[in-house]
Amino acid sequence: MSDLSYLDWNNSIQTLSKAYDSGLFVIIIGPKGTGKTSLVREFARINDKKLESINFSLRTRESHLVGTKTLTNGTVSFDEGLLVKSMREGSLLYLDEINSAEADVLLRLDEALDDRRQIVLKESTGETIQANEKWFVVATINPLTHSGTKELPPQLLSRFPVRISLEYPPEDVELKIVKKYVSEADESELVQGIKLANLLRQAAAVEELFYSPSLRETIAFGKLLDNKMSPKEAATIVFGNVYTQWGNIEYQKVKDIITSLFGN
Ligand SMILES: Nc1ncnc2c1ncn2[C@@H]1O[C@H](COP(=O)(O)OP(=O)(O)OP(=O)(O)O)[C@@H](O)[C@H]1O
Ligand SMILES: [Mg+2]
């Protein structure tokens, strides 16, 4: 393994920096495994900013964001949630998959992300928290085809006026990224694996297949080659077998593509 740093192939770090300097919040839109989380981690690292992350799901409650009352030795105190904590500290708040949260949770975010950048702690003292000047918020949403995701309410979307679209990179860039995670693998074999991934992504985009492989899969393919697995076997294991869950016809389509690229 050579250099595990983030490869900023479409200048997203600069977009994040300009947004930060302008006091604007950012939303990153893109399918799974395109580097959204790594990008934000890299930005935090470069700027030496503390990162607080919330991974949204249907189970995320307001209390996760704002806080909860706790009772210790007969005294009631208030345990601040990550939203309030990050507003106070002026850290980078990463709201991952924000469009999988319930409406009441999103309403609380509306309040804090408003241009006034404040939130009233109605659950405890009623105190108004004013965000630190250095507070920065970056959210991600998966495209709407992703199961369990809903459309983000427009008023919340408007609170993130800087939008970064992160798609799968071009094949030559993907090769550079995969090479960061492997040391021995043969380059032409890596190229074939990336080509396969892209054929599958194209087929999934036009709904000929049910699943689209991400960068995680091309990286995994490279790692297996690194450990001396044959390219055909690695391709079957990483890219092919997953389609058996949709039945034999689906699997056969992919098997044929694998055979055409890697031989019998
Ligand atoms: N530009 C890049 N440079 C280096 N590594 C990358 C890059 N983009 C993606 N990766 C690697 O690909 C993998 C997936 O990236 P990451 O987890 O950041 O994607 P994501 O978009 O957040 O995925 P998800 O939507 O599933 O949360 C990670 O191992 C990450 O390190
Ligand atoms: Mg992520």
PDB file of C-alpha atoms and ligand atoms in Angstrom:
ATOM      1  CA  MET A   1       0.000   0.000   0.000  1.00  0.00           C
ATOM      2  CA  SER A   2       1.495   3.273  -1.086  1.00  0.00           C
ATOM      3  CA  ASP A   3      -0.395   6.450  -0.290  1.00  0.00           C
ATOM      4  CA  LEU A   4      -3.820   6.220   1.250  1.00  0.00           C
ATOM      5  CA  SER A   5      -4.618   9.915   1.008  1.00  0.00           C
ATOM      6  CA  TYR A   6      -7.681  11.110  -0.862  1.00  0.00           C
ATOM      7  CA  LEU A   7      -7.222  11.698  -4.574  1.00  0.00           C
ATOM      8  CA  ASP A   8      -8.997  14.967  -5.282  1.00  0.00           C
ATOM      9  CA  TRP A   9      -9.793  14.257  -8.918  1.00  0.00           C
ATOM     10  CA  ASN A  10     -12.492  16.859  -9.488  1.00  0.00           C
ATOM     11  CA  ASN A  11     -11.370  19.736  -7.308  1.00  0.00           C
ATOM     12  CA  SER A  12     -13.903  19.093  -4.603  1.00  0.00           C
ATOM     13  CA  ILE A  13     -11.514  20.139  -1.821  1.00  0.00           C
ATOM     14  CA  GLN A  14     -11.326  23.590  -3.351  1.00  0.00           C
ATOM     15  CA  THR A  15     -15.114  23.807  -3.600  1.00  0.00           C
ATOM     16  CA  LEU A  16     -15.374  22.838   0.081  1.00  0.00           C
ATOM     17  CA  SER A  17     -12.760  25.451   1.027  1.00  0.00           C
ATOM     18  CA  LYS A  18     -14.525  28.237  -0.873  1.00  0.00           C
ATOM     19  CA  ALA A  19     -17.833  27.270   0.690  1.00  0.00           C
ATOM     20  CA  TYR A  20     -16.262  27.245   4.155  1.00  0.00           C
ATOM     21  CA  ASP A  21     -14.644  30.642   3.638  1.00  0.00           C
ATOM     22  CA  SER A  22     -17.981  32.024   2.429  1.00  0.00           C
ATOM     23  CA  GLY A  23     -19.908  30.613   5.384  1.00  0.00           C
ATOM     24  CA  LEU A  24     -22.037  28.437   3.098  1.00  0.00           C
ATOM     25  CA  PHE A  25     -23.107  24.887   3.819  1.00  0.00           C
ATOM     26  CA  VAL A  26     -22.515  22.074   1.352  1.00  0.00           C
ATOM     27  CA  ILE A  27     -24.462  19.070   0.140  1.00  0.00           C
ATOM     28  CA  ILE A  28     -22.732  16.204  -1.648  1.00  0.00           C
ATOM     29  CA  ILE A  29     -24.934  14.167  -3.968  1.00  0.00           C
ATOM     30  CA  GLY A  30     -23.823  10.867  -5.392  1.00  0.00           C
ATOM     31  CA  PRO A  31     -24.260   7.115  -5.395  1.00  0.00           C
ATOM     32  CA  LYS A  32     -22.733   4.810  -2.779  1.00  0.00           C
ATOM     33  CA  GLY A  33     -18.993   4.429  -2.577  1.00  0.00           C
ATOM     34  CA  THR A  34     -17.972   7.412  -4.684  1.00  0.00           C
ATOM     35  CA  GLY A  35     -15.787   8.928  -1.978  1.00  0.00           C
ATOM     36  CA  LYS A  36     -18.210  11.288  -0.221  1.00  0.00           C
ATOM     37  CA  THR A  37     -17.150  10.372   3.304  1.00  0.00           C
ATOM     38  CA  SER A  38     -13.455  10.213   2.400  1.00  0.00           C
ATOM     39  CA  LEU A  39     -13.655  13.671   0.835  1.00  0.00           C
ATOM     40  CA  VAL A  40     -15.101  15.231   3.970  1.00  0.00           C
ATOM     41  CA  ARG A  41     -12.592  13.424   6.201  1.00  0.00           C
ATOM     42  CA  GLU A  42      -9.779  14.713   4.024  1.00  0.00           C
ATOM     43  CA  PHE A  43     -11.100  18.280   4.198  1.00  0.00           C
ATOM     44  CA  ALA A  44     -11.292  18.043   8.004  1.00  0.00           C
ATOM     45  CA  ARG A  45      -7.764  16.641   8.171  1.00  0.00           C
ATOM     46  CA  ILE A  46      -6.229  19.324   5.937  1.00  0.00           C
ATOM     47  CA  ASN A  47      -7.951  22.103   7.857  1.00  0.00           C
ATOM     48  CA  ASP A  48      -7.295  20.516  11.222  1.00  0.00           C
ATOM     49  CA  LYS A  49     -11.002  20.674  12.007  1.00  0.00           C
ATOM     50  CA  LYS A  50     -12.754  18.404  14.437  1.00  0.00           C
ATOM     51  CA  LEU A  51     -15.309  16.219  12.655  1.00  0.00           C
ATOM     52  CA  GLU A  52     -18.633  15.217  14.204  1.00  0.00           C
ATOM     53  CA  SER A  53     -20.682  12.755  12.147  1.00  0.00           C
ATOM     54  CA  ILE A  54     -24.303  11.722  12.262  1.00  0.00           C
ATOM     55  CA  ASN A  55     -25.446   8.851  10.085  1.00  0.00           C
ATOM     56  CA  PHE A  56     -29.149   9.354   9.471  1.00  0.00           C
ATOM     57  CA  SER A  57     -31.704   6.583   9.382  1.00  0.00           C
ATOM     58  CA  LEU A  58     -35.385   6.222  10.158  1.00  0.00           C
ATOM     59  CA  ARG A  59     -34.325   5.569  13.745  1.00  0.00           C
ATOM     60  CA  THR A  60     -32.528   8.875  14.180  1.00  0.00           C
ATOM     61  CA  ARG A  61     -34.408  10.960  16.742  1.00  0.00           C
ATOM     62  CA  GLU A  62     -34.378  14.658  17.569  1.00  0.00           C
ATOM     63  CA  SER A  63     -32.628  13.746  20.795  1.00  0.00           C
ATOM     64  CA  HIS A  64     -29.599  12.487  18.844  1.00  0.00           C
ATOM     65  CA  LEU A  65     -29.205  15.955  17.407  1.00  0.00           C
ATOM     66  CA  VAL A  66     -30.267  18.183  20.229  1.00  0.00           C
ATOM     67  CA  GLY A  67     -29.700  16.127  23.368  1.00  0.00           C
ATOM     68  CA  THR A  68     -31.408  14.294  26.195  1.00  0.00           C
ATOM     69  CA  LYS A  69     -32.112  14.899  29.830  1.00  0.00           C
ATOM     70  CA  THR A  70     -30.285  12.521  32.121  1.00  0.00           C
ATOM     71  CA  LEU A  71     -30.690  11.822  35.792  1.00  0.00           C
ATOM     72  CA  THR A  72     -27.556  11.176  37.816  1.00  0.00           C
ATOM     73  CA  ASN A  73     -27.612  10.957  41.616  1.00  0.00           C
ATOM     74  CA  GLY A  74     -30.874  12.817  41.780  1.00  0.00           C
ATOM     75  CA  THR A  75     -29.769  15.713  39.595  1.00  0.00           C
ATOM     76  CA  VAL A  76     -31.173  16.308  36.173  1.00  0.00           C
ATOM     77  CA  SER A  77     -28.665  17.378  33.594  1.00  0.00           C
ATOM     78  CA  PHE A  78     -28.758  17.777  29.841  1.00  0.00           C
ATOM     79  CA  ASP A  79     -26.549  15.707  27.571  1.00  0.00           C
ATOM     80  CA  GLU A  80     -26.042  17.786  24.463  1.00  0.00           C
ATOM     81  CA  GLY A  81     -26.474  16.082  21.113  1.00  0.00           C
ATOM     82  CA  LEU A  82     -23.966  16.331  18.289  1.00  0.00           C
ATOM     83  CA  LEU A  83     -25.735  19.194  16.533  1.00  0.00           C
ATOM     84  CA  VAL A  84     -25.637  21.441  19.594  1.00  0.00           C
ATOM     85  CA  LYS A  85     -22.116  20.347  20.482  1.00  0.00           C
ATOM     86  CA  SER A  86     -20.766  21.122  17.046  1.00  0.00           C
ATOM     87  CA  MET A  87     -22.526  24.505  16.953  1.00  0.00           C
ATOM     88  CA  ARG A  88     -20.842  25.462  20.223  1.00  0.00           C
ATOM     89  CA  GLU A  89     -17.431  24.108  19.263  1.00  0.00           C
ATOM     90  CA  GLY A  90     -17.478  25.368  15.693  1.00  0.00           C
ATOM     91  CA  SER A  91     -16.515  21.954  14.386  1.00  0.00           C
ATOM     92  CA  LEU A  92     -17.378  20.315  11.079  1.00  0.00           C
ATOM     93  CA  LEU A  93     -20.737  18.590  11.302  1.00  0.00           C
ATOM     94  CA  TYR A  94     -21.139  15.794   8.765  1.00  0.00           C
ATOM     95  CA  LEU A  95     -24.767  14.818   8.183  1.00  0.00           C
ATOM     96  CA  ASP A  96     -24.569  11.561   6.285  1.00  0.00           C
ATOM     97  CA  GLU A  97     -27.566  10.388   4.224  1.00  0.00           C
ATOM     98  CA  ILE A  98     -29.667  13.238   5.504  1.00  0.00           C
ATOM     99  CA  ASN A  99     -32.574  12.241   3.261  1.00  0.00           C
ATOM    100  CA  SER A 100     -33.207   9.071   5.214  1.00  0.00           C
ATOM    101  CA  ALA A 101     -34.300  10.986   8.327  1.00  0.00           C
ATOM    102  CA  GLU A 102     -37.894  11.494   9.473  1.00  0.00           C
ATOM    103  CA  ALA A 103     -39.642  14.831   8.954  1.00  0.00           C
ATOM    104  CA  ASP A 104     -39.604  15.900  12.634  1.00  0.00           C
ATOM    105  CA  VAL A 105     -35.839  15.423  12.781  1.00  0.00           C
ATOM    106  CA  LEU A 106     -35.374  17.472   9.629  1.00  0.00           C
ATOM    107  CA  LEU A 107     -37.473  20.283  11.091  1.00  0.00           C
ATOM    108  CA  ARG A 108     -35.009  20.675  13.921  1.00  0.00           C
ATOM    109  CA  LEU A 109     -32.191  20.928  11.381  1.00  0.00           C
ATOM    110  CA  ASP A 110     -34.126  23.619   9.495  1.00  0.00           C
ATOM    111  CA  GLU A 111     -34.035  25.698  12.636  1.00  0.00           C
ATOM    112  CA  ALA A 112     -30.296  25.379  13.239  1.00  0.00           C
ATOM    113  CA  LEU A 113     -29.232  25.744   9.608  1.00  0.00           C
ATOM    114  CA  ASP A 114     -31.261  28.896   9.127  1.00  0.00           C
ATOM    115  CA  ASP A 115     -29.184  32.013   8.328  1.00  0.00           C
ATOM    116  CA  ARG A 116     -29.266  32.970  12.009  1.00  0.00           C
ATOM    117  CA  ARG A 117     -27.498  29.697  12.853  1.00  0.00           C
ATOM    118  CA  GLN A 118     -29.166  29.256  16.219  1.00  0.00           C
ATOM    119  CA  ILE A 119     -31.276  26.717  18.035  1.00  0.00           C
ATOM    120  CA  VAL A 120     -33.507  27.007  21.079  1.00  0.00           C
ATOM    121  CA  LEU A 121     -33.006  24.242  23.618  1.00  0.00           C
ATOM    122  CA  LYS A 122     -36.678  23.834  24.358  1.00  0.00           C
ATOM    123  CA  GLU A 123     -35.925  20.359  25.767  1.00  0.00           C
ATOM    124  CA  SER A 124     -33.876  21.806  28.633  1.00  0.00           C
ATOM    125  CA  THR A 125     -33.368  25.399  29.755  1.00  0.00           C
ATOM    126  CA  GLY A 126     -34.915  27.107  26.745  1.00  0.00           C
ATOM    127  CA  GLU A 127     -31.518  28.679  26.153  1.00  0.00           C
ATOM    128  CA  THR A 128     -30.701  29.872  22.625  1.00  0.00           C
ATOM    129  CA  ILE A 129     -27.475  28.466  21.261  1.00  0.00           C
ATOM    130  CA  GLN A 130     -25.719  30.682  18.747  1.00  0.00           C
ATOM    131  CA  ALA A 131     -23.324  28.757  16.525  1.00  0.00           C
ATOM    132  CA  ASN A 132     -19.630  29.501  16.651  1.00  0.00           C
ATOM    133  CA  GLU A 133     -18.396  31.439  13.588  1.00  0.00           C
ATOM    134  CA  LYS A 134     -16.268  28.495  12.492  1.00  0.00           C
ATOM    135  CA  TRP A 135     -19.208  26.100  12.406  1.00  0.00           C
ATOM    136  CA  PHE A 136     -19.399  24.236   9.079  1.00  0.00           C
ATOM    137  CA  VAL A 137     -21.978  21.725   7.904  1.00  0.00           C
ATOM    138  CA  VAL A 138     -21.656  19.211   5.080  1.00  0.00           C
ATOM    139  CA  ALA A 139     -24.469  16.789   4.269  1.00  0.00           C
ATOM    140  CA  THR A 140     -24.774  13.908   1.824  1.00  0.00           C
ATOM    141  CA  ILE A 141     -27.748  12.479   0.029  1.00  0.00           C
ATOM    142  CA  ASN A 142     -27.884   9.303  -2.015  1.00  0.00           C
ATOM    143  CA  PRO A 143     -29.766   9.494  -5.288  1.00  0.00           C
ATOM    144  CA  LEU A 144     -33.473   8.811  -4.986  1.00  0.00           C
ATOM    145  CA  THR A 145     -33.218   5.325  -6.468  1.00  0.00           C
ATOM    146  CA  HIS A 146     -31.510   4.247  -3.236  1.00  0.00           C
ATOM    147  CA  SER A 147     -34.000   2.311  -1.103  1.00  0.00           C
ATOM    148  CA  GLY A 148     -35.274   4.032   2.016  1.00  0.00           C
ATOM    149  CA  THR A 149     -34.397   7.490   0.783  1.00  0.00           C
ATOM    150  CA  LYS A 150     -36.872  10.288   0.397  1.00  0.00           C
ATOM    151  CA  GLU A 151     -36.701  13.582  -1.319  1.00  0.00           C
ATOM    152  CA  LEU A 152     -35.182  16.259   0.876  1.00  0.00           C
ATOM    153  CA  PRO A 153     -37.735  18.988   1.661  1.00  0.00           C
ATOM    154  CA  PRO A 154     -36.927  22.013  -0.532  1.00  0.00           C
ATOM    155  CA  GLN A 155     -36.536  24.442   2.367  1.00  0.00           C
ATOM    156  CA  LEU A 156     -33.865  22.199   3.863  1.00  0.00           C
ATOM    157  CA  LEU A 157     -32.150  21.738   0.507  1.00  0.00           C
ATOM    158  CA  SER A 158     -32.009  25.519   0.143  1.00  0.00           C
ATOM    159  CA  ARG A 159     -29.944  25.699   3.337  1.00  0.00           C
ATOM    160  CA  PHE A 160     -27.159  23.922   1.442  1.00  0.00           C
ATOM    161  CA  PRO A 161     -26.576  26.256  -1.509  1.00  0.00           C
ATOM    162  CA  VAL A 162     -23.238  24.671  -2.468  1.00  0.00           C
ATOM    163  CA  ARG A 163     -23.837  21.359  -4.240  1.00  0.00           C
ATOM    164  CA  ILE A 164     -21.132  18.901  -5.155  1.00  0.00           C
ATOM    165  CA  SER A 165     -22.078  16.058  -7.440  1.00  0.00           C
ATOM    166  CA  LEU A 166     -19.784  13.084  -6.906  1.00  0.00           C
ATOM    167  CA  GLU A 167     -20.179  10.390  -9.536  1.00  0.00           C
ATOM    168  CA  TYR A 168     -17.960   7.396 -10.240  1.00  0.00           C
ATOM    169  CA  PRO A 169     -14.660   8.685 -11.605  1.00  0.00           C
ATOM    170  CA  PRO A 170     -13.426   8.138 -15.176  1.00  0.00           C
ATOM    171  CA  GLU A 171     -11.619   4.808 -15.610  1.00  0.00           C
ATOM    172  CA  ASP A 172      -8.098   6.259 -15.620  1.00  0.00           C
ATOM    173  CA  VAL A 173      -8.812   8.099 -12.359  1.00  0.00           C
ATOM    174  CA  GLU A 174     -10.371   5.020 -10.799  1.00  0.00           C
ATOM    175  CA  LEU A 175      -7.189   3.126 -11.660  1.00  0.00           C
ATOM    176  CA  LYS A 176      -5.108   5.720  -9.814  1.00  0.00           C
ATOM    177  CA  ILE A 177      -7.392   5.431  -6.790  1.00  0.00           C
ATOM    178  CA  VAL A 178      -7.345   1.623  -6.771  1.00  0.00           C
ATOM    179  CA  LYS A 179      -3.555   1.650  -7.078  1.00  0.00           C
ATOM    180  CA  LYS A 180      -3.359   3.492  -3.761  1.00  0.00           C
ATOM    181  CA  TYR A 181      -4.682   0.329  -2.109  1.00  0.00           C
ATOM    182  CA  VAL A 182      -2.622  -2.311  -3.900  1.00  0.00           C
ATOM    183  CA  SER A 183       1.073  -2.937  -4.365  1.00  0.00           C
ATOM    184  CA  GLU A 184       1.665  -6.073  -6.427  1.00  0.00           C
ATOM    185  CA  ALA A 185      -1.323  -6.369  -8.727  1.00  0.00           C
ATOM    186  CA  ASP A 186      -0.747  -6.272 -12.445  1.00  0.00           C
ATOM    187  CA  GLU A 187      -1.893  -2.977 -13.949  1.00  0.00           C
ATOM    188  CA  SER A 188      -3.546  -4.455 -17.038  1.00  0.00           C
ATOM    189  CA  GLU A 189      -5.565  -6.797 -14.835  1.00  0.00           C
ATOM    190  CA  LEU A 190      -6.682  -3.885 -12.665  1.00  0.00           C
ATOM    191  CA  VAL A 191      -7.737  -2.047 -15.817  1.00  0.00           C
ATOM    192  CA  GLN A 192      -9.908  -5.025 -16.812  1.00  0.00           C
ATOM    193  CA  GLY A 193     -11.609  -5.093 -13.400  1.00  0.00           C
ATOM    194  CA  ILE A 194     -12.368  -1.381 -13.598  1.00  0.00           C
ATOM    195  CA  LYS A 195     -13.707  -1.838 -17.102  1.00  0.00           C
ATOM    196  CA  LEU A 196     -15.980  -4.593 -15.824  1.00  0.00           C
ATOM    197  CA  ALA A 197     -17.226  -2.361 -12.985  1.00  0.00           C
ATOM    198  CA  ASN A 198     -18.039   0.363 -15.484  1.00  0.00           C
ATOM    199  CA  LEU A 199     -19.913  -1.981 -17.808  1.00  0.00           C
ATOM    200  CA  LEU A 200     -21.996  -3.125 -14.837  1.00  0.00           C
ATOM    201  CA  ARG A 201     -22.619   0.488 -13.755  1.00  0.00           C
ATOM    202  CA  GLN A 202     -23.797   1.379 -17.250  1.00  0.00           C
ATOM    203  CA  ALA A 203     -26.106  -1.629 -17.345  1.00  0.00           C
ATOM    204  CA  ALA A 204     -27.504  -0.744 -13.918  1.00  0.00           C
ATOM    205  CA  ALA A 205     -28.032   2.869 -15.007  1.00  0.00           C
ATOM    206  CA  VAL A 206     -30.372   1.736 -17.777  1.00  0.00           C
ATOM    207  CA  GLU A 207     -31.981  -0.808 -15.446  1.00  0.00           C
ATOM    208  CA  GLU A 208     -30.620  -3.861 -17.211  1.00  0.00           C
ATOM    209  CA  LEU A 209     -29.094  -4.973 -13.909  1.00  0.00           C
ATOM    210  CA  PHE A 210     -30.223  -4.513 -10.336  1.00  0.00           C
ATOM    211  CA  TYR A 211     -26.912  -3.545  -8.819  1.00  0.00           C
ATOM    212  CA  SER A 212     -24.136  -1.107  -9.541  1.00  0.00           C
ATOM    213  CA  PRO A 213     -20.678  -1.827  -8.075  1.00  0.00           C
ATOM    214  CA  SER A 214     -18.878   0.995  -6.259  1.00  0.00           C
ATOM    215  CA  LEU A 215     -15.258   1.948  -5.700  1.00  0.00           C
ATOM    216  CA  ARG A 216     -15.286  -0.387  -2.721  1.00  0.00           C
ATOM    217  CA  GLU A 217     -15.638  -3.293  -5.133  1.00  0.00           C
ATOM    218  CA  THR A 218     -12.891  -2.197  -7.529  1.00  0.00           C
ATOM    219  CA  ILE A 219     -10.601  -1.680  -4.521  1.00  0.00           C
ATOM    220  CA  ALA A 220     -11.534  -5.142  -3.186  1.00  0.00           C
ATOM    221  CA  PHE A 221     -10.831  -6.653  -6.607  1.00  0.00           C
ATOM    222  CA  GLY A 222      -7.367  -5.051  -6.561  1.00  0.00           C
ATOM    223  CA  LYS A 223      -6.658  -6.325  -3.055  1.00  0.00           C
ATOM    224  CA  LEU A 224      -7.527  -9.904  -4.029  1.00  0.00           C
ATOM    225  CA  LEU A 225      -5.226  -9.662  -7.063  1.00  0.00           C
ATOM    226  CA  ASP A 226      -2.573  -8.378  -4.702  1.00  0.00           C
ATOM    227  CA  ASN A 227      -2.977 -11.580  -2.752  1.00  0.00           C
ATOM    228  CA  LYS A 228      -2.481 -13.672  -5.872  1.00  0.00           C
ATOM    229  CA  MET A 229      -6.056 -14.512  -6.724  1.00  0.00           C
ATOM    230  CA  SER A 230      -6.583 -14.957 -10.457  1.00  0.00           C
ATOM    231  CA  PRO A 231      -8.410 -12.025 -12.102  1.00  0.00           C
ATOM    232  CA  LYS A 232     -11.242 -14.210 -13.300  1.00  0.00           C
ATOM    233  CA  GLU A 233     -11.852 -15.659  -9.851  1.00  0.00           C
ATOM    234  CA  ALA A 234     -11.629 -12.237  -8.188  1.00  0.00           C
ATOM    235  CA  ALA A 235     -14.058 -10.813 -10.759  1.00  0.00           C
ATOM    236  CA  THR A 236     -16.528 -13.626 -10.127  1.00  0.00           C
ATOM    237  CA  ILE A 237     -16.287 -13.292  -6.372  1.00  0.00           C
ATOM    238  CA  VAL A 238     -16.402  -9.520  -6.145  1.00  0.00           C
ATOM    239  CA  PHE A 239     -18.531  -8.543  -9.129  1.00  0.00           C
ATOM    240  CA  GLY A 240     -20.385 -11.658 -10.293  1.00  0.00           C
ATOM    241  CA  ASN A 241     -21.755 -13.632  -7.362  1.00  0.00           C
ATOM    242  CA  VAL A 242     -23.692 -10.728  -5.898  1.00  0.00           C
ATOM    243  CA  TYR A 243     -26.176 -10.957  -8.776  1.00  0.00           C
ATOM    244  CA  THR A 244     -27.278 -14.505  -7.875  1.00  0.00           C
ATOM    245  CA  GLN A 245     -29.658 -12.947  -5.354  1.00  0.00           C
ATOM    246  CA  TRP A 246     -31.782 -11.765  -8.308  1.00  0.00           C
ATOM    247  CA  GLY A 247     -31.831 -15.173  -9.928  1.00  0.00           C
ATOM    248  CA  ASN A 248     -29.973 -17.103 -12.553  1.00  0.00           C
ATOM    249  CA  ILE A 249     -30.831 -14.939 -15.569  1.00  0.00           C
ATOM    250  CA  GLU A 250     -29.384 -11.858 -13.884  1.00  0.00           C
ATOM    251  CA  TYR A 251     -26.275 -13.787 -12.839  1.00  0.00           C
ATOM    252  CA  GLN A 252     -25.816 -15.300 -16.311  1.00  0.00           C
ATOM    253  CA  LYS A 253     -25.774 -11.842 -17.934  1.00  0.00           C
ATOM    254  CA  VAL A 254     -22.911 -10.810 -15.693  1.00  0.00           C
ATOM    255  CA  LYS A 255     -21.110 -14.119 -16.065  1.00  0.00           C
ATOM    256  CA  ASP A 256     -21.086 -13.636 -19.830  1.00  0.00           C
ATOM    257  CA  ILE A 257     -19.538 -10.182 -19.459  1.00  0.00           C
ATOM    258  CA  ILE A 258     -16.898 -11.608 -17.110  1.00  0.00           C
ATOM    259  CA  THR A 259     -16.081 -14.369 -19.599  1.00  0.00           C
ATOM    260  CA  SER A 260     -15.803 -11.870 -22.440  1.00  0.00           C
ATOM    261  CA  LEU A 261     -13.275  -9.831 -20.462  1.00  0.00           C
ATOM    262  CA  PHE A 262     -11.339 -12.539 -18.623  1.00  0.00           C
ATOM    263  CA  GLY A 263     -11.715 -15.603 -20.859  1.00  0.00           C
ATOM    264  CA  ASN A 264     -12.986 -19.069 -20.036  1.00  0.00           C
TER     265      ASN A 264
HETATM  266  N1  LIG B   1     -10.790  10.027  -4.430  1.00  0.00           N
HETATM  267  C1  LIG B   1     -10.455   8.992  -3.660  1.00  0.00           C
HETATM  268  N2  LIG B   1      -9.176   8.811  -3.237  1.00  0.00           N
HETATM  269  C2  LIG B   1      -8.858   7.752  -2.465  1.00  0.00           C
HETATM  270  N3  LIG B   1      -9.718   6.820  -2.040  1.00  0.00           N
HETATM  271  C3  LIG B   1     -10.997   6.940  -2.426  1.00  0.00           C
HETATM  272  C4  LIG B   1     -11.429   8.024  -3.256  1.00  0.00           C
HETATM  273  N4  LIG B   1     -12.755   7.905  -3.491  1.00  0.00           N
HETATM  274  C5  LIG B   1     -13.126   6.788  -2.859  1.00  0.00           C
HETATM  275  N5  LIG B   1     -12.098   6.205  -2.213  1.00  0.00           N
HETATM  276  C6  LIG B   1     -12.146   4.958  -1.430  1.00  0.00           C
HETATM  277  O1  LIG B   1     -13.305   4.247  -1.846  1.00  0.00           O
HETATM  278  C7  LIG B   1     -14.000   3.702  -0.734  1.00  0.00           C
HETATM  279  C8  LIG B   1     -15.395   4.259  -0.654  1.00  0.00           C
HETATM  280  O2  LIG B   1     -15.342   5.648  -0.361  1.00  0.00           O
HETATM  281  P1  LIG B   1     -16.311   6.381   0.696  1.00  0.00           P
HETATM  282  O3  LIG B   1     -16.609   5.496   1.839  1.00  0.00           O
HETATM  283  O4  LIG B   1     -15.710   7.701   0.978  1.00  0.00           O
HETATM  284  O5  LIG B   1     -17.593   6.547  -0.234  1.00  0.00           O
HETATM  285  P2  LIG B   1     -19.026   7.155   0.120  1.00  0.00           P
HETATM  286  O6  LIG B   1     -19.435   7.924  -1.083  1.00  0.00           O
HETATM  287  O7  LIG B   1     -19.002   7.851   1.422  1.00  0.00           O
HETATM  288  O8  LIG B   1     -19.890   5.825   0.218  1.00  0.00           O
HETATM  289  P3  LIG B   1     -21.360   5.634   0.910  1.00  0.00           P
HETATM  290  O9  LIG B   1     -22.337   6.405   0.058  1.00  0.00           O
HETATM  291  O10 LIG B   1     -21.604   4.162   0.786  1.00  0.00           O
HETATM  292  O11 LIG B   1     -21.246   6.119   2.297  1.00  0.00           O
HETATM  293  C9  LIG B   1     -13.156   4.017   0.485  1.00  0.00           C
HETATM  294  O12 LIG B   1     -12.291   2.923   0.740  1.00  0.00           O
HETATM  295  C10 LIG B   1     -12.361   5.239   0.058  1.00  0.00           C
HETATM  296  O13 LIG B   1     -11.185   5.343   0.761  1.00  0.00           O
HETATM  297 MG    MG B   2     -20.123   7.476   3.182  1.00  0.00          MG
END
